[in-house]
Short mmCIF file of C-alpha atoms in Angstrom, two decimals:
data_model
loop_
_atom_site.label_atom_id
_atom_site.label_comp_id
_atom_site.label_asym_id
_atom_site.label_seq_id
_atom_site.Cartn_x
_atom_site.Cartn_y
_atom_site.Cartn_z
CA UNK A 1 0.00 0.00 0.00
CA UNK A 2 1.14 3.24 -0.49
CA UNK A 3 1.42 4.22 3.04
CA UNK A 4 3.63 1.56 3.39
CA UNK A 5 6.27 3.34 0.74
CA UNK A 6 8.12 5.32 3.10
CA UNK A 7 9.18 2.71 5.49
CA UNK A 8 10.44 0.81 2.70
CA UNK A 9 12.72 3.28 1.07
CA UNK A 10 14.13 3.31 4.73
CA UNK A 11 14.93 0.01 4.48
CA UNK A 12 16.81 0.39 1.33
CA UNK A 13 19.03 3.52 2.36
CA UNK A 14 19.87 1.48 5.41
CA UNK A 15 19.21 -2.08 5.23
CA UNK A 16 21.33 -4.95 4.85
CA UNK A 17 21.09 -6.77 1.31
CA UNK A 18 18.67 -9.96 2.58
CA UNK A 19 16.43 -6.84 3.73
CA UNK A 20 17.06 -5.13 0.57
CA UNK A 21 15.83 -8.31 -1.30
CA UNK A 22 12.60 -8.48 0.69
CA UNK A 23 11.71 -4.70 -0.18
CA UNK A 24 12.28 -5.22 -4.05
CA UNK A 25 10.19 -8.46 -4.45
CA UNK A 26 7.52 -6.22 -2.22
CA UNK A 27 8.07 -3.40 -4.45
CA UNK A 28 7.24 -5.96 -7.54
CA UNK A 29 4.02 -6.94 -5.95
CA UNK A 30 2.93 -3.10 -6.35
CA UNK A 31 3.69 -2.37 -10.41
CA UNK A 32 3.00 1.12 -10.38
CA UNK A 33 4.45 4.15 -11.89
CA UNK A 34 5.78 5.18 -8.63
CA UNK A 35 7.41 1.49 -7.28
CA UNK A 36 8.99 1.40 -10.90
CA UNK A 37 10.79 4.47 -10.58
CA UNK A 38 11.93 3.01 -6.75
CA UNK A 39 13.49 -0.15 -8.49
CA UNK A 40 15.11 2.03 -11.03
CA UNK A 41 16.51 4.28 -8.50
CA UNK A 42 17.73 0.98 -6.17
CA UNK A 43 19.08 -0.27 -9.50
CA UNK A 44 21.37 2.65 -10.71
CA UNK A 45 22.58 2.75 -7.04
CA UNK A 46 23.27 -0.59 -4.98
CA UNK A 47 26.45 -2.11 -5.18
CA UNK A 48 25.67 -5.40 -4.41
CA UNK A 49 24.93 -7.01 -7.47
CA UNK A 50 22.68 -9.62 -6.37
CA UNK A 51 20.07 -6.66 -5.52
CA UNK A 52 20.49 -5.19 -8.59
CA UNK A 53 19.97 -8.06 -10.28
CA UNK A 54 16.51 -8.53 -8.10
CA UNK A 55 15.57 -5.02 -9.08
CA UNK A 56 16.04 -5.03 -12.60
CA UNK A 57 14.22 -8.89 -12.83
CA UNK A 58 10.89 -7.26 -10.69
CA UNK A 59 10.92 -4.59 -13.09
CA UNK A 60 10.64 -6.94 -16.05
CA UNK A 61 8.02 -8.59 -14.22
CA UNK A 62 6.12 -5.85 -13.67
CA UNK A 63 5.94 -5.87 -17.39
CA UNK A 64 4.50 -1.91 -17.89
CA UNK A 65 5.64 0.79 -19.98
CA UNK A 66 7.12 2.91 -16.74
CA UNK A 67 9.03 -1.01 -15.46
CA UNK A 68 10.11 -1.53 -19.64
CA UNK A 69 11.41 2.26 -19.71
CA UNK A 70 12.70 2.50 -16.10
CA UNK A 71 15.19 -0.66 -17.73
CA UNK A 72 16.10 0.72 -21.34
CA UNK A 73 17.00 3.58 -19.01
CA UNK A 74 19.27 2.06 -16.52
CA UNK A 75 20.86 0.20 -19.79
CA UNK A 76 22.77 3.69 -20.14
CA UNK A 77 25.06 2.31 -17.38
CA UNK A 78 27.39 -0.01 -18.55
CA UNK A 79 27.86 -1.71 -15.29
CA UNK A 80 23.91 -2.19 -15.17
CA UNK A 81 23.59 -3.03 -19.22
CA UNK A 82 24.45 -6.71 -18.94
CA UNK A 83 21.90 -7.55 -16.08
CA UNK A 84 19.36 -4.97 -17.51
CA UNK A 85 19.42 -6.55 -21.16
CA UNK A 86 19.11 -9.85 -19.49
CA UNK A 87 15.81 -8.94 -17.97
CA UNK A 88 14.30 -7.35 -20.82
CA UNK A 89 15.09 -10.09 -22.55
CA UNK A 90 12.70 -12.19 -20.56
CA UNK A 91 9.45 -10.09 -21.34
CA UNK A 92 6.65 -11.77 -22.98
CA UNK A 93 6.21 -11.84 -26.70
CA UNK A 94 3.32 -8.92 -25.88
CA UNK A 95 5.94 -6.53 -24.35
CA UNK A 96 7.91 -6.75 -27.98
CA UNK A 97 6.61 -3.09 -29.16
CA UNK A 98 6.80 -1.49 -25.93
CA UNK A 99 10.56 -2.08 -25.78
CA UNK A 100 10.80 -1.27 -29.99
CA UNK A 101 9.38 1.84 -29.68
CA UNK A 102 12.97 2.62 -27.26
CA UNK A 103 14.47 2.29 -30.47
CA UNK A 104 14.01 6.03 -30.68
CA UNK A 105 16.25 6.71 -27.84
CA UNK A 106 18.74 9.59 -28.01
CA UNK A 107 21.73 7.42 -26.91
CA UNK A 108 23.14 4.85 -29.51
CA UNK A 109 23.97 2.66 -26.27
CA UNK A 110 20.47 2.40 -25.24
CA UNK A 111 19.17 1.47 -28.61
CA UNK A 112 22.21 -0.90 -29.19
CA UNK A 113 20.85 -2.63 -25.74
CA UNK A 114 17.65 -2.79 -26.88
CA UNK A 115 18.17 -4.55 -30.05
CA UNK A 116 20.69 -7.05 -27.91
CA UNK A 117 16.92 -7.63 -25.91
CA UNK A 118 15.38 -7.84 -29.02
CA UNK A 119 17.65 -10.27 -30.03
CA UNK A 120 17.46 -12.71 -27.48
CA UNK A 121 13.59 -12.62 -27.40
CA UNK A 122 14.01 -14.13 -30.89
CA UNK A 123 10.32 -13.46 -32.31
CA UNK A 124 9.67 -12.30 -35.46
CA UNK A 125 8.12 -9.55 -33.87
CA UNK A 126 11.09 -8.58 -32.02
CA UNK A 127 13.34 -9.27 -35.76
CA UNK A 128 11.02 -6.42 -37.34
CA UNK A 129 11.89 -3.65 -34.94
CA UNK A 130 15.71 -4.33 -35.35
CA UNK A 131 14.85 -4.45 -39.31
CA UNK A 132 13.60 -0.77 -38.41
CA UNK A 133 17.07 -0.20 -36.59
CA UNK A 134 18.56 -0.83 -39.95
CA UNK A 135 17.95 2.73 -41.21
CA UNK A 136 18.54 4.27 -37.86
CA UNK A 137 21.40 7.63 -38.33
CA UNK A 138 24.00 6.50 -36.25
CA UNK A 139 26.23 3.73 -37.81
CA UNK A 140 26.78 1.91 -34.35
CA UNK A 141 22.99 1.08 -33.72
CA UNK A 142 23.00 0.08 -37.73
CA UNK A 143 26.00 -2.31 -37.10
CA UNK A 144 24.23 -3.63 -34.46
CA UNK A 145 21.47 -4.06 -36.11
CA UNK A 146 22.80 -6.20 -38.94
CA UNK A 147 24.70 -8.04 -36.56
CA UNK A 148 21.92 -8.91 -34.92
CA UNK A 149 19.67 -10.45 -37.97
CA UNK A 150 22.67 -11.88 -38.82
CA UNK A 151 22.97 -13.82 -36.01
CA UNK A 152 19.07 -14.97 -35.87
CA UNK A 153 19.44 -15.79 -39.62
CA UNK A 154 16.65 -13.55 -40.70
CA UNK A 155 15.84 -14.26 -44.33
CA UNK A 156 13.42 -11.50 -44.34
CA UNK A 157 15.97 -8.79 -44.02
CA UNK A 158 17.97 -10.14 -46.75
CA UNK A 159 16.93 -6.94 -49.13
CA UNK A 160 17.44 -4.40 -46.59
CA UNK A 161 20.62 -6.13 -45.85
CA UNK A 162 21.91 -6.23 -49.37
CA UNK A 163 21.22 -2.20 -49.70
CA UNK A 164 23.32 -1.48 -46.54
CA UNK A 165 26.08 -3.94 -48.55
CA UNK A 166 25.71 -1.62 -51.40
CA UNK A 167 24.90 1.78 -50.22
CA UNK A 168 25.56 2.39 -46.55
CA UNK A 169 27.54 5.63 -46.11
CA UNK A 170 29.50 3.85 -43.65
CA UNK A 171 32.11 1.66 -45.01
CA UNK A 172 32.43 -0.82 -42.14
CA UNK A 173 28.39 -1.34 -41.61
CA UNK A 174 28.99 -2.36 -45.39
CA UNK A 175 31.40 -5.00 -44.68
CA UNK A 176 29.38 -6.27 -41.71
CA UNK A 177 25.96 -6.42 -44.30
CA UNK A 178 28.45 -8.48 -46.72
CA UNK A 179 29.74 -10.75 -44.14
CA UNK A 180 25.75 -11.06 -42.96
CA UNK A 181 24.97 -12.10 -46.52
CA UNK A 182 27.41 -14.65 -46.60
CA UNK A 183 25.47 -16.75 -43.37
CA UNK A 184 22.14 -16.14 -44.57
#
């Protein structure tokens, strides 16, 4: 309940990491806008991995667009990327556009995380938003983008693929498209 919010955010400034566990699967249990934005701040700031871990697994869970953005957000953080990508990578097939639509993301790392997500889901619903990537302006989300479809095999984006080979402005997403080609 949400008079119960206070005492719990006391518990994770001060408490010990067992305690801290008990809070976050509590904080789960709530999914709103509010607990999401408490396991994104608990996320971004606890050392001890295990909790982080916790956090960012509740907030995948909790499986709403504030949980799904309060992740593609703490995927900014390299030392949170790996465990955050790993969660989102466990959302339900229904989840898929929420987390394409962070495609748009300012920061190349974000989107690069999300299509590693998108990736791993391994839908064909997840391979058309990272076909989308494919025309994205910055040449790292591209690259990762053809890496990725390369490495689910899509047949689908062979086209697209074989344009980037030919006319990407960038001249090592072209090599990656070629080497793509090759293992489709």
């Amino acid at each position: 309940p949400p008079h119960a919010l206070p005492a719990l955010l006391q518990i994770l400034h001060a408490g010990k990491p067992s305690l801290k566990m008990a809070v976050v699967h509590a904080l789960g249990e709530s999914s709103t806008g509010e607990t999401a934005e408490m396991l994104q701040w608990l996320a971004a700031s606890e050392n001890d991995e295990a909790v982080v871990a916790a956090a960012a697994d509740e907030l995948a869970l909790m499986s709403t667009p504030e949980s799904i953005g309060a992740l593609v957000n703490l995927s900014a953080d390299p030392t949170r990327r790996d465990k955050v990508v790993s969660a989102l990578s466990g959302l339900p097939e229904r989840d898929v556009p929420l987390l394409g639509a962070h495609l748009s993301h300012p920061q190349w790392q974000v989107k690069c995380s999300v299509i590693e997500a998108l990736t791993r889901i391994k839908r064909p619903s997840a391979s058309h938003f990272i076909m989308e990537a494919l025309a994205d302006k910055d040449r790292k989300v591209r690259l990762a983008a053809v890496r990725a479809l390369g490495k689910l095999g899509n047949r689908q984006a062979r086209d697209a693929i074989i344009r980037m080979a030919r006319n990407d402005p960038d001249l090592v997403v072209q090599r990656e498209a070629k080497k793509t080609l090759e293992n489709l």
